[in-house]
Each structure stands twice: as structure tokens, then as C-alpha cells.
Amino acid sequence: MIVTTHHSHPTFTYTHREMFQYQQQDQPQQHQQHMPFIHDHQRMIESQHVGHPNIDHPQEYEDFPQVHPKERRAFFMKPHHHHQGGTQQTTHPQQECHLLCGTQQTEQYQGGPRQKIEEEQPPRTTKSTIISNPHKRNHNIINVREDFIMETNYMNFYHKFYQALNCTFKPAFMTHRVYPTDQKKAAHYNMDVKFNKQMFELITKQIGVGSRRVCEEENAGGCSVFSEVMSCEIMTRLFDARLIKTEMEIAYIHDGSKKTDFLMMIDNKKVGISVTRAFKYKRPTEQDNGMFADFTVEDGMNLLKKKLSGISWANQNVQKQDNWEKHILHIFVPNKQVANALKQSYKTMNHNYKKNTIVIVTETTTMDCIYSERLYDHTC
């Protein structure tokens, strides 16, 4: 970041590295007289948490995902120049954050006092919230829809994802959480598997064209329609992905090859998506009527080896016209305990299994229909 000081004397421009050097070394008198202004400006930037919301008060923003996830942080952190009324104005990054997210009151920095500017915004149905944690610098981005909500830790998720996506042989492991928007109805439907159909309809109210296509077209068999539809929709909302081909449309050299569930375009790259679920059932008792048993690290190791080996086989057998540049193993888990077990398993795995695969673990809350799906539950 470049800091420019304005005074009656000539203007000096300093980087943060140069500011550190000025603090450590003796400088000429002409530069020393400008240092208080640099330090004041630096303290002002730090006190305002440039590019981030207020730490003490969560702020609701509208339509946060209008900017591509890869560009959000870079957009916040740089000042922008625009022309208004024939004069060039510099917009402070904090103002750009407000303008981007659709808040009605913004602050414009023009080198003098800050002025409140009222902006009329059209009503929106989709909202996003950024919640700051005072103990961590990472921020949770919450994408709110009428059907389900996604919580994503920005720095540990998007940064790692795009870093791995743009490097052919770099694997990655990341987690996030989803849950129904209507928690009251979801809790009622979650009580019995006979409500699986109603539960799935509740969490797929606003799915897109690609997800609807996955739901309606034939797959390779099994009770995995719910998880595949949700996976396609989550990829679409997280990364602005676009469905290219479904499972039965992808061509392989050998008919008996392992298959990937669907092919998507993410950031102008073909990405294969394989979907699975990680859980263990248990028999309910009077003391504990829970549905899921503890998932061990050994269970996670067996699942990851099986799925990652299948992906490696599919990578070698896919035909040239459908060849993907990267692969995502999307795993649905019912609770945090399973997610932690998978994370520990992944850490101890041999790199030969990981190769170029990105593992995304989605922790679902009050969405048990994904794990108890039956053939006659399908609504597509």
C-alpha cells in the first residue's frame, strides 16, 4: 500500500517498508519533518480497519457476491479513482466496501472532512453478512438465500481454493457450513425420514438451472440425487460455477472406468466434481436417539483413499474433449466431529493420493435428508 502525505511542502510518497526504514534510521531533515504526518496517516488506516467492517458491530450488506470471489479482497484493499462533475475523485477503500455491498449511508474521502452521502438502493432479496471476530483477522462471509445459508471463512477458503485452482499439482483441503434458512420447518422435517421429500423441497427453493438439470437427468444409480444437486448449487453460489456436463454425458476411454458426477466451468477452467457423504449410522436407544455415530480418523482415511483413488482413475480414463484441469472431491458431513476426523485423516495421507484434487468438506446442519435419502424420496 502506498501512503502519500500532503502538506505545504513538496509531496512525498512512501511505502510501508520505507516508513519502517525511516523509523529505524536517521534521515535528512527534509524527510524527518514529514514523518509525523506519515505516522498519523498510518494510525488512521489501522484504526479504521481498512477494507473490513467494524469489529464490534456485525453489518448486513446486500448482494455481496456481485464481485467475483477471487477479486473481493483485492477490490476492498485498493483506492479507486473515478470522475464526477468533471473532476477526478479518489474513493477510500472503506467507502468502496459500503458501495459494493449496498448500504444506504456511505462515507466519501476527498482529502478533507468526511461527508455522509445518501444513496438510494433498490430492494434486494439476497443478503450477505460479514461478521468480524475480534480474536481473529479472518471474516465469515454468510450468503443468505430463502432456501439455505452458507458460512465461509474468507481467508481460509477462497484464498486456498484459488491458489490451488491456479496451480495444476497443488491439492487443498477446506471446510465450510450450510444450514436451512427456515430453521423451524427444518427442525420439524428433520425429525423423521418420512419428511425427506418436504425437507429437500425446502432447501432447494432457489436452485439454478444447472442444479435443476442434475436433479432431472439420469445418473449412474444409487441414492445420491440430493447430495449431487446440493453440491452443484453450492459450487455455483460459492465460485460462480457453470454446469457443462452431467455424469452420463462425460465420455471415458473404458466403459468400466470410475466416473465423476459432473463437469463444471470455474474461473474459465474445466473442473470435475465428485460428490460423496461421510457419516456412520447408529441404532437409536432410549438414552440417545441420535442418528449418527462417531466417525473415526480411520474411517476418514478409508473414505478418502477410496474416493481419491477413484478420482485418479477417472483422470486417466476421461476422453480428451472432456478432460478437466482440476478435480474437486466434495464431501457432505452431518456435524463438526466428522469434519475434524476427515481433516486429521487428510493431514496424514500420502501426497500420491492428493495429487491435484481439492477437497471441500461441507458441514450440514439440520439437513439429514442428504444422508437418509431413499429412492422414492426423489422429487425431480
Short mmCIF file of C-alpha atoms in Angstrom, two decimals:
data_model
loop_
_atom_site.label_atom_id
_atom_site.label_comp_id
_atom_site.label_asym_id
_atom_site.label_seq_id
_atom_site.Cartn_x
_atom_site.Cartn_y
_atom_site.Cartn_z
CA MET A 1 0.00 0.00 0.00
CA ILE A 2 1.28 3.49 -0.85
CA VAL A 3 0.81 6.35 1.61
CA THR A 4 1.04 9.91 0.26
CA THR A 5 1.46 12.88 2.60
CA HIS A 6 0.11 16.31 1.62
CA HIS A 7 1.47 19.44 3.26
CA SER A 8 2.61 22.90 2.33
CA HIS A 9 5.96 21.33 1.43
CA PRO A 10 6.53 19.14 -1.65
CA THR A 11 4.56 15.88 -1.64
CA PHE A 12 6.40 12.69 -0.64
CA THR A 13 5.19 9.15 -1.34
CA TYR A 14 6.26 6.31 0.95
CA THR A 15 5.69 2.57 1.02
CA HIS A 16 5.22 0.78 4.35
CA ARG A 17 8.71 -0.69 4.03
CA GLU A 18 10.16 2.82 3.66
CA MET A 19 8.20 4.01 6.67
CA PHE A 20 9.80 1.23 8.73
CA GLN A 21 13.23 2.27 7.49
CA TYR A 22 12.54 5.87 8.48
CA GLN A 23 11.68 4.74 11.99
CA GLN A 24 14.92 2.74 12.29
CA GLN A 25 17.41 5.11 10.66
CA ASP A 26 18.41 8.73 10.86
CA GLN A 27 17.01 10.62 7.86
CA PRO A 28 17.73 14.03 6.32
CA GLN A 29 15.95 16.95 7.95
CA GLN A 30 13.65 17.47 4.94
CA HIS A 31 12.25 13.93 5.31
CA GLN A 32 12.12 13.98 9.11
CA GLN A 33 9.74 16.92 9.20
CA HIS A 34 7.20 14.88 7.23
CA MET A 35 7.36 11.74 9.36
CA PRO A 36 4.65 12.81 11.91
CA PHE A 37 2.17 13.07 9.06
CA ILE A 38 3.09 9.59 7.83
CA HIS A 39 2.71 8.09 11.30
CA ASP A 40 -0.64 9.82 11.82
CA HIS A 41 -1.91 8.55 8.48
CA GLN A 42 -0.75 5.03 9.28
CA ARG A 43 -2.53 5.10 12.66
CA MET A 44 -5.68 6.39 10.96
CA ILE A 45 -5.61 3.49 8.50
CA GLU A 46 -5.07 0.91 11.25
CA SER A 47 -7.81 2.37 13.45
CA GLN A 48 -10.36 2.22 10.64
CA HIS A 49 -9.68 -1.44 9.70
CA VAL A 50 -9.42 -0.53 6.03
CA GLY A 51 -11.33 -2.92 3.84
CA HIS A 52 -13.06 -4.60 6.78
CA PRO A 53 -16.29 -3.93 8.66
CA ASN A 54 -16.46 -2.65 12.19
CA ILE A 55 -15.19 -5.35 14.54
CA ASP A 56 -17.67 -4.63 17.32
CA HIS A 57 -20.84 -4.49 15.25
CA PRO A 58 -21.72 -7.03 12.53
CA GLN A 59 -23.03 -5.28 9.45
CA GLU A 60 -25.59 -6.60 6.99
CA TYR A 61 -24.71 -6.00 3.38
CA GLU A 62 -26.85 -6.66 0.35
CA ASP A 63 -25.70 -8.58 -2.71
CA PHE A 64 -22.09 -9.04 -1.55
CA PRO A 65 -21.48 -11.77 -4.19
CA GLN A 66 -21.80 -9.27 -7.09
CA VAL A 67 -17.98 -9.21 -7.27
CA HIS A 68 -16.26 -12.46 -8.18
CA PRO A 69 -14.96 -14.19 -5.00
CA LYS A 70 -11.41 -14.10 -6.32
CA GLU A 71 -11.49 -10.30 -6.65
CA ARG A 72 -13.30 -9.31 -3.43
CA ARG A 73 -10.31 -8.76 -1.16
CA ALA A 74 -8.25 -7.03 -3.85
CA PHE A 75 -11.22 -4.77 -4.58
CA PHE A 76 -11.51 -3.73 -0.94
CA MET A 77 -7.86 -3.00 -0.34
CA LYS A 78 -7.11 -0.60 -3.18
CA PRO A 79 -8.29 3.02 -3.62
CA HIS A 80 -10.32 3.70 -6.75
CA HIS A 81 -10.33 6.83 -8.93
CA HIS A 82 -13.45 7.99 -10.70
CA HIS A 83 -14.68 11.17 -12.37
CA GLN A 84 -17.67 13.12 -11.15
CA GLY A 85 -18.69 16.55 -12.40
CA GLY A 86 -15.52 16.89 -14.49
CA THR A 87 -13.16 16.39 -11.55
CA GLN A 88 -11.28 13.29 -10.52
CA GLN A 89 -12.06 11.94 -7.05
CA THR A 90 -10.40 9.22 -5.01
CA THR A 91 -12.70 6.86 -3.16
CA HIS A 92 -11.49 5.47 0.14
CA PRO A 93 -11.45 1.61 0.28
CA GLN A 94 -13.90 1.65 3.21
CA GLN A 95 -16.35 3.61 1.06
CA GLU A 96 -15.95 1.16 -1.80
CA CYS A 97 -16.80 -1.68 0.59
CA HIS A 98 -20.04 0.11 1.52
CA LEU A 99 -20.85 0.98 -2.09
CA LEU A 100 -20.24 -2.56 -3.25
CA CYS A 101 -22.35 -4.12 -0.54
CA GLY A 102 -25.28 -1.75 -0.99
CA THR A 103 -25.52 0.10 2.31
CA GLN A 104 -27.54 3.30 2.16
CA GLN A 105 -25.11 5.56 4.02
CA THR A 106 -21.54 5.80 2.76
CA GLU A 107 -18.56 7.95 3.59
CA GLN A 108 -16.56 9.67 0.87
CA TYR A 109 -12.96 10.69 1.46
CA GLN A 110 -11.86 13.72 -0.54
CA GLY A 111 -8.77 14.75 1.38
CA GLY A 112 -10.83 16.88 3.76
CA PRO A 113 -13.67 16.22 6.21
CA ARG A 114 -15.78 13.12 5.60
CA GLN A 115 -19.29 13.72 4.37
CA LYS A 116 -22.34 11.45 4.64
CA ILE A 117 -23.83 10.66 1.26
CA GLU A 118 -27.32 9.18 0.94
CA GLU A 119 -27.65 6.58 -1.80
CA GLU A 120 -30.94 5.01 -2.77
CA GLN A 121 -30.63 1.28 -3.38
CA PRO A 122 -33.31 -0.93 -4.95
CA PRO A 123 -34.78 -3.60 -2.67
CA ARG A 124 -32.88 -6.89 -2.72
CA THR A 125 -33.94 -10.39 -1.81
CA THR A 126 -30.45 -11.85 -1.40
CA LYS A 127 -28.35 -10.67 1.53
CA SER A 128 -24.86 -11.35 2.77
CA THR A 129 -23.42 -10.61 6.17
CA ILE A 130 -19.80 -10.16 7.17
CA ILE A 131 -19.17 -10.95 10.84
CA SER A 132 -15.82 -9.98 12.32
CA ASN A 133 -14.14 -11.97 15.05
CA PRO A 134 -12.18 -9.68 17.41
CA HIS A 135 -9.73 -12.50 18.16
CA LYS A 136 -9.00 -13.40 14.52
CA ARG A 137 -8.39 -11.41 11.37
CA ASN A 138 -10.41 -13.83 9.23
CA HIS A 139 -14.02 -12.95 8.48
CA ASN A 140 -17.00 -15.21 7.98
CA ILE A 141 -18.95 -14.45 4.83
CA ILE A 142 -22.55 -15.56 5.18
CA ASN A 143 -24.54 -15.92 1.96
CA VAL A 144 -28.25 -15.76 2.76
CA ARG A 145 -30.94 -17.14 0.49
CA GLU A 146 -34.54 -18.18 1.10
CA ASP A 147 -33.64 -21.88 0.91
CA PHE A 148 -30.28 -22.29 2.69
CA ILE A 149 -27.43 -20.24 4.13
CA MET A 150 -23.69 -20.72 3.58
CA GLU A 151 -20.98 -19.71 6.06
CA THR A 152 -17.49 -19.38 4.63
CA ASN A 153 -14.25 -18.22 6.25
CA TYR A 154 -12.82 -15.93 3.57
CA MET A 155 -9.05 -16.20 4.05
CA ASN A 156 -9.00 -19.94 4.82
CA PHE A 157 -11.41 -20.78 1.99
CA TYR A 158 -11.32 -18.57 -1.09
CA HIS A 159 -7.61 -17.82 -0.84
CA LYS A 160 -6.69 -21.51 -0.56
CA PHE A 161 -9.17 -22.52 -3.24
CA TYR A 162 -7.97 -20.16 -5.97
CA GLN A 163 -4.35 -20.76 -5.05
CA ALA A 164 -4.88 -24.49 -5.63
CA LEU A 165 -7.10 -23.98 -8.69
CA ASN A 166 -4.42 -21.97 -10.49
CA CYS A 167 -1.66 -24.48 -9.72
CA THR A 168 -2.14 -27.81 -11.51
CA PHE A 169 -0.43 -30.05 -8.96
CA LYS A 170 -1.39 -28.24 -5.75
CA PRO A 171 -4.01 -30.00 -3.56
CA ALA A 172 -6.06 -28.31 -0.85
CA PHE A 173 -8.44 -29.14 2.00
CA MET A 174 -11.08 -26.68 3.22
CA THR A 175 -14.35 -26.70 5.15
CA HIS A 176 -17.47 -24.57 5.38
CA ARG A 177 -21.03 -24.84 6.73
CA VAL A 178 -24.56 -24.74 5.30
CA TYR A 179 -27.96 -24.84 7.01
CA PRO A 180 -31.62 -24.17 6.09
CA THR A 181 -32.86 -20.60 6.26
CA ASP A 182 -36.17 -21.69 7.81
CA GLN A 183 -34.81 -23.43 10.90
CA LYS A 184 -38.24 -24.02 12.44
CA LYS A 185 -39.59 -26.01 9.49
CA ALA A 186 -36.27 -27.77 9.01
CA ALA A 187 -36.23 -28.97 12.63
CA HIS A 188 -39.73 -30.41 12.17
CA TYR A 189 -38.89 -32.18 8.89
CA ASN A 190 -35.61 -33.43 10.32
CA MET A 191 -37.39 -35.50 12.98
CA ASP A 192 -38.44 -38.33 10.64
CA VAL A 193 -37.25 -39.73 7.31
CA LYS A 194 -40.84 -39.68 6.04
CA PHE A 195 -40.37 -35.91 5.61
CA ASN A 196 -37.30 -36.27 3.36
CA LYS A 197 -39.18 -35.09 0.30
CA GLN A 198 -40.52 -31.97 2.07
CA MET A 199 -37.08 -31.27 3.53
CA PHE A 200 -35.40 -31.43 0.13
CA GLU A 201 -38.02 -29.11 -1.37
CA LEU A 202 -37.40 -26.66 1.49
CA ILE A 203 -33.66 -26.39 0.85
CA THR A 204 -33.91 -26.25 -2.97
CA LYS A 205 -36.40 -23.41 -3.43
CA GLN A 206 -33.96 -21.21 -5.35
CA ILE A 207 -31.65 -23.66 -7.11
CA GLY A 208 -30.40 -22.63 -10.54
CA VAL A 209 -30.74 -24.14 -13.99
CA GLY A 210 -27.62 -26.32 -13.65
CA SER A 211 -28.70 -27.83 -10.34
CA ARG A 212 -32.19 -28.48 -11.71
CA ARG A 213 -30.60 -30.26 -14.65
CA VAL A 214 -28.56 -32.51 -12.33
CA CYS A 215 -31.78 -33.30 -10.48
CA GLU A 216 -33.77 -34.21 -13.59
CA GLU A 217 -31.22 -36.10 -15.67
CA GLU A 218 -30.18 -39.71 -15.21
CA ASN A 219 -27.17 -40.59 -13.09
CA ALA A 220 -25.15 -43.78 -12.61
CA GLY A 221 -27.54 -45.04 -9.93
CA GLY A 222 -27.79 -45.02 -6.15
CA CYS A 223 -29.48 -42.74 -3.65
CA SER A 224 -27.27 -39.71 -4.17
CA VAL A 225 -29.50 -37.27 -6.06
CA PHE A 226 -29.99 -34.94 -3.07
CA SER A 227 -26.26 -34.60 -2.40
CA GLU A 228 -25.37 -34.11 -6.09
CA VAL A 229 -28.00 -31.41 -6.58
CA MET A 230 -26.86 -29.59 -3.44
CA SER A 231 -23.22 -29.91 -4.49
CA CYS A 232 -23.87 -28.36 -7.90
CA GLU A 233 -25.81 -25.49 -6.31
CA ILE A 234 -23.16 -24.85 -3.64
CA MET A 235 -20.39 -24.74 -6.26
CA THR A 236 -22.47 -22.34 -8.33
CA ARG A 237 -23.03 -19.96 -5.41
CA LEU A 238 -19.51 -20.17 -3.99
CA PHE A 239 -17.46 -19.85 -7.17
CA ASP A 240 -19.90 -18.64 -9.83
CA ALA A 241 -19.50 -22.06 -11.45
CA ARG A 242 -21.40 -23.18 -14.56
CA LEU A 243 -22.51 -26.75 -15.28
CA ILE A 244 -21.11 -28.19 -18.53
CA LYS A 245 -21.94 -31.92 -18.46
CA THR A 246 -23.73 -34.31 -16.13
CA GLU A 247 -22.49 -37.76 -15.08
CA MET A 248 -23.81 -39.77 -18.04
CA GLU A 249 -22.68 -37.17 -20.61
CA ILE A 250 -18.97 -37.36 -19.76
CA ALA A 251 -17.08 -39.69 -22.12
CA TYR A 252 -14.43 -42.16 -20.93
CA ILE A 253 -11.95 -44.35 -22.80
CA HIS A 254 -13.03 -47.50 -20.94
CA ASP A 255 -16.66 -48.23 -20.13
CA GLY A 256 -15.76 -49.66 -16.72
CA SER A 257 -13.88 -46.54 -15.62
CA LYS A 258 -14.68 -44.72 -12.41
CA LYS A 259 -16.88 -41.73 -13.14
CA THR A 260 -17.08 -38.17 -11.91
CA ASP A 261 -20.51 -36.78 -11.05
CA PHE A 262 -20.50 -33.68 -13.24
CA LEU A 263 -18.25 -31.24 -15.07
CA MET A 264 -18.28 -27.51 -14.31
CA MET A 265 -16.51 -24.36 -15.51
CA ILE A 266 -14.89 -22.35 -12.70
CA ASP A 267 -12.78 -19.29 -13.48
CA ASN A 268 -12.51 -20.39 -17.15
CA LYS A 269 -11.18 -23.83 -16.14
CA LYS A 270 -12.86 -27.21 -16.56
CA VAL A 271 -13.27 -28.80 -13.13
CA GLY A 272 -14.54 -32.31 -12.41
CA ILE A 273 -16.76 -32.62 -9.32
CA SER A 274 -17.09 -35.88 -7.37
CA VAL A 275 -19.64 -35.93 -4.54
CA THR A 276 -19.76 -38.22 -1.52
CA ARG A 277 -21.06 -38.32 2.05
CA ALA A 278 -19.14 -39.13 5.24
CA PHE A 279 -21.17 -40.47 8.17
CA LYS A 280 -21.87 -43.55 10.28
CA TYR A 281 -25.33 -44.64 11.34
CA LYS A 282 -26.09 -45.94 14.81
CA ARG A 283 -29.08 -47.69 16.31
CA PRO A 284 -31.14 -45.22 18.40
CA THR A 285 -31.70 -46.01 22.09
CA GLU A 286 -33.89 -44.57 24.83
CA GLN A 287 -30.93 -42.66 26.21
CA ASP A 288 -29.71 -41.42 22.83
CA ASN A 289 -31.98 -41.17 19.80
CA GLY A 290 -29.30 -39.57 17.65
CA MET A 291 -28.89 -40.72 14.07
CA PHE A 292 -25.10 -40.62 13.66
CA ALA A 293 -22.29 -42.48 15.41
CA ASP A 294 -18.78 -41.14 15.96
CA PHE A 295 -16.72 -41.03 12.78
CA THR A 296 -13.11 -42.04 13.44
CA VAL A 297 -9.88 -40.93 11.80
CA GLU A 298 -9.52 -44.46 10.42
CA ASP A 299 -12.99 -44.18 8.84
CA GLY A 300 -11.93 -40.92 7.25
CA MET A 301 -8.71 -42.42 5.93
CA ASN A 302 -10.56 -45.32 4.29
CA LEU A 303 -13.10 -43.00 2.67
CA LEU A 304 -10.50 -40.54 1.37
CA LYS A 305 -8.27 -43.28 -0.06
CA LYS A 306 -11.22 -44.89 -1.84
CA LYS A 307 -12.55 -41.65 -3.34
CA LEU A 308 -9.20 -40.10 -4.23
CA SER A 309 -8.05 -43.33 -5.91
CA GLY A 310 -11.26 -43.35 -7.95
CA ILE A 311 -10.64 -39.74 -8.99
CA SER A 312 -7.10 -40.63 -10.11
CA TRP A 313 -8.54 -43.46 -12.23
CA ALA A 314 -11.14 -41.16 -13.76
CA ASN A 315 -8.44 -38.56 -14.54
CA GLN A 316 -6.54 -41.13 -16.59
CA ASN A 317 -9.54 -42.50 -18.48
CA VAL A 318 -11.56 -39.41 -19.38
CA GLN A 319 -11.59 -38.65 -23.09
CA LYS A 320 -9.78 -35.61 -24.46
CA GLN A 321 -12.87 -33.49 -25.18
CA ASP A 322 -14.00 -33.77 -21.54
CA ASN A 323 -10.58 -33.63 -19.90
CA TRP A 324 -10.63 -31.39 -16.81
CA GLU A 325 -7.77 -29.28 -15.42
CA LYS A 326 -8.62 -29.77 -11.76
CA HIS A 327 -10.81 -32.04 -9.66
CA ILE A 328 -12.91 -31.32 -6.57
CA LEU A 329 -13.93 -34.00 -4.08
CA HIS A 330 -17.00 -32.55 -2.37
CA ILE A 331 -17.81 -34.31 0.92
CA PHE A 332 -21.01 -33.72 2.90
CA VAL A 333 -20.76 -34.33 6.65
CA PRO A 334 -23.56 -34.12 9.25
CA ASN A 335 -21.57 -32.45 12.04
CA LYS A 336 -18.28 -30.88 13.09
CA GLN A 337 -16.94 -34.12 14.58
CA VAL A 338 -16.90 -35.82 11.18
CA ALA A 339 -15.28 -32.77 9.56
CA ASN A 340 -12.48 -32.78 12.15
CA ALA A 341 -11.89 -36.52 11.68
CA LEU A 342 -11.57 -36.04 7.91
CA LYS A 343 -9.16 -33.16 8.42
CA GLN A 344 -6.91 -35.27 10.64
CA SER A 345 -7.04 -38.13 8.14
CA TYR A 346 -6.13 -35.84 5.25
CA LYS A 347 -3.09 -34.45 7.08
CA THR A 348 -1.56 -37.92 7.48
CA MET A 349 -2.26 -39.11 3.92
CA ASN A 350 0.42 -39.72 1.33
CA HIS A 351 0.69 -36.95 -1.25
CA ASN A 352 0.26 -39.51 -4.06
CA TYR A 353 -3.41 -39.75 -3.12
CA LYS A 354 -3.98 -35.99 -3.00
CA LYS A 355 -2.29 -35.05 -6.30
CA ASN A 356 -4.29 -32.25 -7.98
CA THR A 357 -7.56 -32.71 -6.06
CA ILE A 358 -9.22 -30.00 -3.95
CA VAL A 359 -11.19 -31.50 -1.04
CA ILE A 360 -14.15 -29.38 0.09
CA VAL A 361 -15.99 -30.52 3.22
CA THR A 362 -19.50 -29.10 3.68
CA GLU A 363 -20.84 -29.40 7.22
CA THR A 364 -24.63 -29.55 7.07
CA THR A 365 -26.86 -28.64 9.99
CA THR A 366 -30.49 -29.82 10.16
CA MET A 367 -30.29 -31.31 6.67
CA ASP A 368 -30.38 -35.05 7.40
CA CYS A 369 -32.33 -35.83 4.21
CA ILE A 370 -28.96 -35.78 2.40
CA TYR A 371 -27.89 -38.85 4.40
CA SER A 372 -31.21 -40.71 4.70
CA GLU A 373 -32.30 -40.33 1.06
CA ARG A 374 -34.42 -43.15 -0.38
CA LEU A 375 -35.30 -43.93 -4.00
CA TYR A 376 -38.93 -42.93 -3.57
CA ASP A 377 -37.97 -39.59 -1.97
CA HIS A 378 -36.93 -38.07 -5.29
CA THR A 379 -38.97 -35.05 -6.29
CA CYS A 380 -37.31 -34.17 -9.61
#
